[in-house]
């Protein structure tokens, strides 16, 4: 038995071991990726769950240095989908047995916003007879707001830590109160306290990011004992301050491979969590999400944002499916998911087994 085979049998790794695994190439890398898929199938099976993604507003009060819809980007046409548009997208998800939706927006922490989301949650639960699962991804909010949304029907929340090393965090965010690393951590704890299945994740291939940073990210996710993870490659956006450091980042295909390695290693470390095949993978490789499903991911988020708004929700360049409508997206997805050796869990919530076990 060689040392790699021995390491891959374990579920706990040191920082150095994780860094080693993340840098595997060639045959050894294939061994890692195959092991991750095997562990996934063993612990949670080969079902893939849909989360219909509704990006309902690109209005944002923050200025993350990497994000295309940051407040200071004056070139973005701001939109706020109507309640009717949002509910129609959710109805499409329900009728097509997607099982769940993700409501995502820029970060707005006003009472009016909290109230609006609460109203939407109640309506979605009502028309779907409680059948549609709801994940929220609306940034940092107060504990009260998180509780209010939980009571109104949301039961999962995604809030990426983006980078778990505070030094790196402040290289990709303005160093001010509005973008506090401490506050981000606190929000993750609030979410857990409020009762949500907790999802977080990071960007992979950022300027200034080292392999050890990424290994540290995986240890962070494990230590936080998350239920869900969404992580994908960083993709530069011309209208953001981080674009000036593009000479420091790895070529796109390397960021892509690294992202797949991250998914595979996380699957080994946390065999029963939900891991999303991030849309950003598809911005680099048209089959990127399916490739992630073949190495440990089990969640896919077909875009259900009303077509008229899609081009205005560009967090990064080359965002895919900008002009396809939801139905077409669904057909092309089905065939490709089966090619990845997975089956679709139609009409199921597909909650994190990790959360159920707690
Ligand atoms: N490249 C890749 N991912 C990005 N996100 C934001 N901007 C970018 C970018 N330029 C991710 C962040 C955020 C999620 C909604 O999108 O991780 O949490
Ligand atoms: Fe909107 Fe980061 S720019 S939350």
XYZ file of C-alpha atoms and ligand atoms in Angstrom:
380
model
C 0.000 0.000 0.000
C 1.564 3.318 -0.986
C 1.246 6.359 1.209
C -1.384 8.051 -0.972
C -3.669 5.027 -0.820
C -3.248 5.032 2.933
C -4.018 8.763 3.262
C -7.118 8.479 1.093
C -8.594 5.946 3.524
C -8.616 8.559 6.281
C -11.192 11.295 6.991
C -8.888 13.567 8.980
C -5.841 15.245 7.563
C -3.185 17.660 8.730
C -2.698 20.978 6.960
C 0.358 19.583 5.187
C -1.496 16.506 4.034
C -4.306 18.637 2.637
C -1.804 20.845 0.791
C -0.230 17.684 -0.624
C -3.598 16.348 -1.796
C -4.585 19.683 -3.369
C -1.443 19.666 -5.499
C -1.763 16.144 -6.850
C -1.520 15.779 -10.607
C -1.708 12.997 -13.169
C -2.532 9.466 -12.013
C -2.394 10.345 -8.336
C -4.911 13.100 -8.849
C -7.203 10.680 -10.649
C -6.909 8.393 -7.635
C -8.021 11.252 -5.348
C -10.960 12.217 -7.561
C -12.162 8.625 -7.881
C -11.890 8.051 -4.158
C -13.980 11.173 -3.491
C -16.743 9.903 -5.750
C -16.605 6.492 -4.121
C -16.882 8.036 -0.646
C -19.817 10.171 -1.777
C -21.665 7.172 -3.211
C -20.999 5.187 -0.075
C -22.209 7.827 2.374
C -24.979 9.691 0.563
C -25.554 7.886 -2.748
C -25.391 9.159 -6.315
C -28.466 11.416 -6.286
C -28.094 15.017 -7.365
C -30.528 17.602 -6.010
C -31.668 20.711 -7.827
C -31.809 24.144 -6.244
C -33.480 26.560 -8.644
C -31.468 29.773 -8.310
C -33.427 33.037 -8.257
C -31.126 36.065 -8.153
C -33.892 38.444 -7.206
C -31.966 41.695 -6.814
C -28.475 42.966 -7.620
C -28.748 45.978 -5.350
C -25.937 45.710 -2.824
C -24.703 47.871 0.025
C -21.228 46.327 0.071
C -18.067 46.776 -1.912
C -16.252 43.438 -2.030
C -13.206 43.986 -4.213
C -13.875 40.961 -6.448
C -17.590 41.247 -7.080
C -19.137 42.655 -10.247
C -22.266 43.932 -8.505
C -20.404 45.827 -5.778
C -21.995 49.071 -4.745
C -19.392 51.287 -6.418
C -19.739 49.673 -9.828
C -21.654 52.416 -11.590
C -21.829 50.457 -14.822
C -24.292 47.912 -13.437
C -27.951 48.389 -14.205
C -29.594 47.750 -10.860
C -32.778 45.696 -10.657
C -35.166 44.394 -8.104
C -37.375 41.616 -9.502
C -41.070 42.046 -8.711
C -42.758 39.711 -6.236
C -44.659 38.300 -9.153
C -41.490 37.502 -11.130
C -39.919 35.835 -8.105
C -43.011 33.791 -7.298
C -43.353 32.708 -10.936
C -39.742 31.469 -10.974
C -40.416 29.529 -7.755
C -43.633 28.143 -9.187
C -41.646 26.905 -12.199
C -39.252 25.141 -9.822
C -42.125 23.546 -7.923
C -44.010 22.415 -11.037
C -40.842 20.932 -12.506
C -40.105 19.009 -9.312
C -36.910 20.880 -8.523
C -37.582 20.295 -4.831
C -35.909 23.500 -3.656
C -35.044 27.047 -4.602
C -32.255 29.402 -3.572
C -33.235 33.048 -3.202
C -30.097 35.129 -3.631
C -29.536 38.870 -3.704
C -27.049 41.596 -2.972
C -26.716 42.449 0.697
C -29.285 44.906 2.025
C -29.872 45.065 5.754
C -32.944 47.251 6.063
C -36.231 46.489 7.800
C -38.085 46.913 4.547
C -35.890 44.267 2.890
C -36.288 41.837 5.806
C -40.035 42.273 5.659
C -40.170 41.778 1.927
C -38.203 38.525 2.070
C -40.419 37.320 4.916
C -43.512 37.954 2.798
C -42.012 36.099 -0.168
C -41.075 33.112 1.987
C -44.599 32.815 3.335
C -46.106 33.024 -0.153
C -43.761 30.371 -1.550
C -44.577 28.006 1.312
C -48.277 28.682 0.846
C -48.608 28.096 -2.906
C -46.389 25.008 -2.807
C -48.232 23.434 0.169
C -44.935 23.521 2.013
C -43.391 21.301 -0.647
C -40.697 23.626 -1.969
C -37.548 23.777 0.171
C -36.010 27.249 0.474
C -32.368 28.245 0.840
C -31.544 31.902 1.377
C -28.376 33.684 0.328
C -28.848 37.335 1.269
C -25.679 38.114 3.165
C -25.084 39.292 6.710
C -28.181 40.113 8.725
C -29.062 40.436 12.401
C -29.889 37.345 14.446
C -33.482 38.603 14.639
C -33.769 38.805 10.862
C -32.294 35.333 10.439
C -34.782 34.018 13.015
C -37.659 35.783 11.363
C -36.803 34.282 7.973
C -36.356 30.838 9.503
C -39.798 31.042 11.101
C -41.220 32.122 7.739
C -40.021 28.956 6.008
C -36.357 29.214 4.983
C -34.387 26.299 6.373
C -30.969 26.555 4.735
C -28.647 29.532 4.380
C -25.553 30.124 2.296
C -23.017 32.664 3.459
C -19.552 32.114 2.102
C -16.637 33.014 4.321
C -14.872 33.717 0.977
C -11.414 33.328 2.580
C -10.924 31.939 6.086
C -7.522 33.548 6.589
C -8.312 37.050 7.945
C -5.252 38.533 6.232
C -6.398 37.303 2.853
C -9.971 38.306 3.679
C -8.867 41.903 4.058
C -6.953 41.808 0.793
C -10.155 41.015 -1.064
C -12.479 43.228 0.981
C -12.187 46.850 2.041
C -10.753 47.040 5.541
C -13.673 48.704 7.281
C -16.561 47.979 9.606
C -18.936 47.108 6.824
C -16.638 44.314 5.681
C -15.543 42.842 8.984
C -14.209 39.290 9.139
C -15.391 39.027 12.748
C -18.893 40.024 11.746
C -18.904 37.421 8.996
C -17.970 34.725 11.524
C -20.589 36.003 13.915
C -23.219 35.832 11.176
C -22.342 32.181 10.561
C -22.874 31.493 14.269
C -26.176 33.401 14.237
C -27.354 31.245 11.345
C -26.564 28.068 13.228
C -28.298 29.409 16.330
C -31.392 30.290 14.301
C -31.663 26.642 13.235
C -30.592 26.691 9.594
C -28.654 24.054 7.723
C -25.475 26.043 7.443
C -23.686 26.522 4.164
C -20.463 28.374 3.512
C -17.518 28.234 1.140
C -14.622 30.062 -0.428
C -13.279 31.273 -3.744
C -10.415 29.318 -5.233
C -7.508 30.873 -7.114
C -7.708 34.393 -5.678
C -4.763 36.745 -6.041
C -2.522 36.482 -2.943
C -4.002 33.071 -2.039
C -1.591 30.209 -1.310
C -2.154 26.452 -1.297
C -1.837 26.542 2.478
C -4.622 29.158 2.584
C -6.842 26.718 0.715
C -5.848 23.840 2.980
C -6.682 26.107 5.933
C -10.059 26.840 4.332
C -10.903 23.140 4.289
C -9.897 22.764 7.933
C -12.057 25.796 8.712
C -15.095 24.218 7.025
C -14.568 21.006 8.964
C -14.093 22.815 12.241
C -17.242 24.867 11.733
C -18.994 21.544 11.099
C -20.926 22.933 8.145
C -23.859 21.134 6.532
C -23.413 22.482 3.005
C -20.632 23.930 0.921
C -20.503 26.063 -2.203
C -17.062 26.904 -3.495
C -15.789 27.678 -6.939
C -13.004 29.315 -8.887
C -12.420 33.040 -8.582
C -13.080 34.696 -11.924
C -11.755 38.153 -12.576
C -14.163 40.973 -13.392
C -12.910 44.028 -15.225
C -15.076 46.478 -13.312
C -13.637 45.563 -9.908
C -10.521 46.692 -8.007
C -9.106 43.145 -7.801
C -8.801 43.080 -11.598
C -5.526 45.013 -11.332
C -3.943 41.921 -9.745
C -4.917 39.557 -12.542
C -1.248 38.958 -13.365
C -0.940 37.253 -9.956
C -3.591 34.609 -10.539
C -3.247 31.150 -12.012
C -4.511 30.461 -15.543
C -8.198 29.613 -15.639
C -7.744 25.910 -16.272
C -5.484 25.637 -13.214
C -8.037 27.380 -11.026
C -10.591 24.943 -12.385
C -8.493 21.859 -11.568
C -7.724 23.228 -8.134
C -11.435 23.773 -7.509
C -12.147 20.128 -8.380
C -9.365 18.993 -6.046
C -10.847 21.151 -3.271
C -14.253 19.529 -3.755
C -12.746 16.046 -3.732
C -10.689 16.615 -0.576
C -13.643 18.197 1.227
C -15.768 15.179 0.311
C -13.185 12.930 1.948
C -13.120 15.119 5.063
C -16.896 15.587 5.334
C -18.505 12.576 3.617
C -22.162 13.356 4.400
C -22.497 17.103 3.699
C -24.100 18.654 0.620
C -21.555 20.097 -1.808
C -22.686 22.318 -4.671
C -21.218 22.218 -8.153
C -20.649 25.986 -8.349
C -21.872 27.880 -11.391
C -18.469 29.597 -11.665
C -17.023 26.215 -12.739
C -19.231 26.422 -15.799
C -17.852 29.860 -16.649
C -14.487 28.185 -17.256
C -15.586 24.842 -18.694
C -19.050 24.304 -20.243
C -19.192 20.888 -18.542
C -17.635 22.209 -15.339
C -20.535 21.526 -13.021
C -20.967 17.960 -14.236
C -17.256 17.384 -13.737
C -17.719 18.471 -10.120
C -20.647 16.056 -9.752
C -18.289 13.268 -10.823
C -15.748 14.054 -8.075
C -17.870 14.486 -4.978
C -20.426 17.287 -5.451
C -24.159 16.456 -5.183
C -26.041 19.730 -5.627
C -26.650 21.755 -8.768
C -28.263 25.159 -9.019
C -30.010 25.685 -12.370
C -30.519 29.383 -12.989
C -34.176 30.447 -12.774
C -33.560 34.187 -12.623
C -35.987 35.929 -14.988
C -34.104 36.205 -18.306
C -34.555 39.968 -18.519
C -32.426 40.422 -15.378
C -29.748 37.769 -15.871
C -27.205 39.898 -17.667
C -27.302 42.360 -14.774
C -26.346 39.745 -12.150
C -22.791 39.286 -13.306
C -20.678 38.667 -10.230
C -17.895 37.625 -12.592
C -17.130 37.575 -16.319
C -18.387 34.902 -18.731
C -21.279 33.921 -16.487
C -23.028 31.060 -18.319
C -26.645 30.605 -19.444
C -27.261 34.316 -19.790
C -29.785 33.919 -22.515
C -31.146 30.433 -22.104
C -34.475 30.109 -20.465
C -35.064 27.789 -17.544
C -36.659 25.001 -19.556
C -33.737 24.711 -21.962
C -31.302 24.765 -19.072
C -33.165 21.885 -17.497
C -33.039 19.683 -20.597
C -29.362 20.164 -21.221
C -28.677 19.494 -17.566
C -30.503 16.198 -17.330
C -28.454 14.449 -19.983
C -25.182 15.775 -18.661
C -25.897 14.775 -15.073
C -26.560 11.215 -16.171
C -23.275 11.224 -18.044
C -21.585 12.078 -14.748
C -22.980 8.823 -13.332
C -25.617 10.508 -11.173
C -29.412 10.462 -10.974
C -31.640 13.464 -10.237
C -33.627 13.481 -6.999
C -36.762 15.028 -8.504
C -39.225 16.528 -6.068
C -37.034 15.853 -3.034
C -35.582 18.456 -0.697
C -32.288 16.629 -0.553
C -31.398 18.013 2.847
C -27.874 17.601 4.137
C -27.512 14.150 5.696
C -24.962 15.718 7.990
C -27.615 18.009 9.463
C -30.113 15.179 9.894
C -27.519 13.178 11.778
C -26.788 15.937 14.316
N -15.515 35.140 -9.008
C -16.035 34.023 -8.459
N -16.980 34.040 -7.528
C -17.456 35.238 -7.136
N -18.376 35.565 -6.222
C -18.494 36.900 -6.204
N -17.653 37.464 -7.083
C -16.976 36.434 -7.670
C -15.956 36.366 -8.644
N -15.441 37.463 -9.207
C -19.026 34.577 -5.358
C -18.789 34.920 -3.894
C -20.182 35.076 -3.342
C -21.010 34.282 -4.320
C -22.447 34.647 -4.345
O -20.409 34.557 -5.564
O -18.112 33.832 -3.282
O -20.330 34.597 -2.025
Fe -22.319 42.673 -2.515
Fe -19.990 41.655 -1.634
S -20.336 43.155 -3.166
S -21.942 41.446 -0.746
